[in-house]
Amino acid sequence: MRPLPPPVAAVASLCWPAQPGRGASILKRVLFVCTGNVCRSPMAEGLFAHMVKKRGDFLVESAGISAMDGQRASGHTMDVLKREKIDLSKFRSQGITRDLVNDATHIFCMTSGHREAVEMLFPKAAPKTYLVTEFCADDDIRGDDVPDPIGMGRGAYEETLDTLKAALPSVLAYIDSTWKDKSLPPET
């Protein structure tokens, strides 16, 4: 396995609880995708990593279709996540790469446009690429794009946070209900 890049290593402690005497096994690698990887996808990454932090079977990352590597999450993104007791101060943006896509077991995009871009750039990833709201239990959100708060006030970031908080439990439920560990022998 390749070494973790700094933004992933910063979040890894949220995903892999320390287990004396053995390393945590990564079974599921979730990648959240937006445009610049400074607002929506880091927010989703932080929220989802926080949701699964005690499980030890997830690695959570994010990337942007048009991201510049090395940028911090936006100030409003970090502020609204602080309310959730999630610290993204060590987060740094990254553009989507073939390695990130190939390593991911699940890719969740913030908009249908992001999903189309991922599927156009990486056609073999289509079967594992979804809209983050695709499985949402809330009919008012299911299938909708996550609103982009960039350049707006804190209220827009709160709306994005609320949308992600509504969608992510269904993302986790979907992964858990459909996951088959490919390292295990088939059931007989």
C-alpha positions as a printed Julia matrix, in Angstrom:
188×3 Matrix{Float64}:
   0.0     0.0     0.0
   1.33    3.44   -0.86
   2.04    5.92    1.96
  -0.77    8.28    2.86
  -0.51   11.82    1.48
  -0.53   14.57    4.15
  -4.24   15.51    3.83
  -5.24   11.87    4.21
  -2.82   11.25    7.05
  -4.36   14.21    8.89
  -7.79   12.62    8.71
  -6.58    9.04    9.21
  -6.69    9.35   12.98
 -10.42   10.02   12.68
 -10.86    6.82   10.65
  -8.52    4.34   12.27
  -8.81    3.88   15.99
  -5.6     2.75   17.63
  -5.62   -0.96   18.27
  -2.75   -2.24   20.41
  -0.73   -4.95   18.74
  -2.3    -4.75   15.31
  -2.92   -2.29   12.51
  -6.44   -1.37   11.53
  -7.71   -3.0     8.37
  -8.97   -0.66    5.67
 -11.77   -2.34    3.83
 -13.69    0.59    2.4
 -12.16    3.67    0.79
 -14.69    6.45    0.3
 -13.91    9.42   -1.94
 -16.06   12.57   -1.9
 -15.81   14.81   -4.97
 -16.72   18.44   -5.64
 -15.21   21.23   -7.74
 -12.4    22.86   -5.77
 -12.09   20.55   -2.75
 -12.31   23.44   -0.28
 -16.01   23.53    0.73
 -18.42   20.66    0.06
 -16.18   17.62   -0.32
 -13.95   18.43    2.68
 -17.14   19.03    4.69
 -18.45   15.61    3.6
 -15.06   14.03    4.31
 -14.93   15.47    7.82
 -18.54   14.57    8.65
 -18.29   11.03    7.28
 -14.9    10.34    8.89
 -16.41   11.51   12.19
 -19.38    9.13   11.69
 -17.12    6.09   11.16
 -14.17    7.01   13.38
 -14.7     4.18   15.86
 -15.23    1.51   13.23
 -11.74    1.09   11.8
 -12.93   -0.17    8.42
 -12.96    3.09    6.45
 -10.5     5.46    4.84
 -12.24    8.71    3.89
 -10.79   11.15    1.37
 -11.96   13.99   -0.85
 -10.83   15.6    -4.07
 -11.91   18.23   -6.57
 -12.49   18.04  -10.29
 -10.75   21.43  -10.68
  -8.87   21.63   -7.38
  -5.52   23.24   -6.79
  -3.45   21.04   -4.5
  -2.54   22.29   -1.04
  -5.3    24.77   -0.22
  -6.93   24.85    3.2
 -10.65   24.2     3.57
 -12.58   27.45    3.43
 -12.92   29.38    6.68
 -16.69   28.93    6.78
 -16.32   25.19    6.16
 -13.95   24.91    9.12
 -16.25   27.08   11.27
 -19.42   25.05   10.67
 -17.53   21.8    11.28
 -16.15   23.12   14.58
 -19.76   23.19   15.78
 -19.79   19.45   15.07
 -16.47   19.04   16.95
 -14.62   18.25   13.71
 -11.23   19.83   13.08
 -10.08   20.27    9.48
  -7.18   22.58   10.28
  -4.7    20.1     8.78
  -6.77   19.44    5.68
  -5.28   20.34    2.28
  -7.08   20.18   -1.05
  -6.18   17.8    -3.84
  -7.25   17.29   -7.41
  -8.84   14.06   -8.45
  -6.33   11.54   -9.78
  -6.42    8.11  -11.35
  -4.86    6.66   -8.17
  -7.54    8.18   -5.93
 -10.27    6.85   -8.21
  -8.7     3.41   -8.57
  -8.15    3.1    -4.82
 -11.71    4.14   -3.94
 -14.33    1.5    -3.3
 -17.06    4.16   -3.4
 -17.1     7.64   -4.96
 -19.77   10.13   -3.88
 -20.15   13.34   -5.89
 -21.76   16.58   -4.75
 -23.55   17.22   -8.07
 -24.68   15.29  -11.1
 -22.14   17.35  -13.07
 -19.33   16.08  -10.85
 -20.57   12.53  -11.33
 -20.63   12.99  -15.1
 -17.09   14.4   -15.0
 -15.78   11.46  -12.94
 -17.46    8.98  -15.28
 -16.12   10.79  -18.36
 -12.56   11.01  -17.01
 -12.57    7.53  -15.47
 -15.19    5.38  -17.28
 -14.33    2.22  -15.35
 -15.29    4.04  -12.11
 -18.94    4.47  -13.18
 -20.23    1.41  -11.26
 -18.85    2.77   -7.97
 -19.75    6.45   -8.51
 -22.88    7.97   -6.99
 -24.52   11.27   -6.17
 -24.1    11.82   -2.42
 -27.86   12.38   -2.03
 -28.81    9.37   -4.15
 -29.84    7.21   -1.19
 -31.09    9.96    1.12
 -34.1     9.06    3.24
 -35.42   12.63    2.92
 -37.54   12.83   -0.26
 -36.91   16.58   -0.46
 -33.16   16.02   -0.82
 -32.86   12.62   -2.53
 -31.27   12.99   -5.96
 -30.57   16.72   -5.59
 -27.23   18.43   -5.98
 -25.57   19.62   -2.77
 -25.66   23.44   -2.88
 -22.32   25.13   -3.49
 -21.68   27.72   -0.77
 -18.46   29.16   -2.23
 -18.42   32.94   -2.1
 -21.54   33.14    0.06
 -22.06   33.81    3.73
 -22.11   31.41    6.63
 -25.8    30.66    6.09
 -25.02   28.98    2.77
 -22.42   26.81    4.48
 -24.94   25.87    7.17
 -27.39   24.83    4.42
 -24.69   22.66    2.82
 -23.86   21.16    6.22
 -27.53   20.37    6.84
 -27.85   18.71    3.42
 -24.78   16.56    4.04
 -25.89   15.65    7.57
 -29.19   14.46    6.09
 -27.53   12.51    3.25
 -24.52   10.85    4.89
 -26.32    8.38    7.18
 -27.93    6.91    4.05
 -24.52    6.76    2.35
 -23.19    4.75    5.29
 -26.26    2.5     5.31
 -25.87    1.89    1.57
 -22.2     0.96    1.91
 -22.88   -1.32    4.87
 -25.8    -3.07    3.16
 -23.99   -3.7    -0.12
 -20.37   -4.23    0.96
 -18.76   -7.57    0.31
 -15.17   -7.99    1.51
 -13.33   -9.13   -1.59
 -10.43  -10.44    0.5
 -12.64  -13.11    2.07
 -13.35  -16.42    0.3
 -16.82  -16.64   -1.27
 -19.59  -18.0     0.92
 -20.6   -21.58    0.13
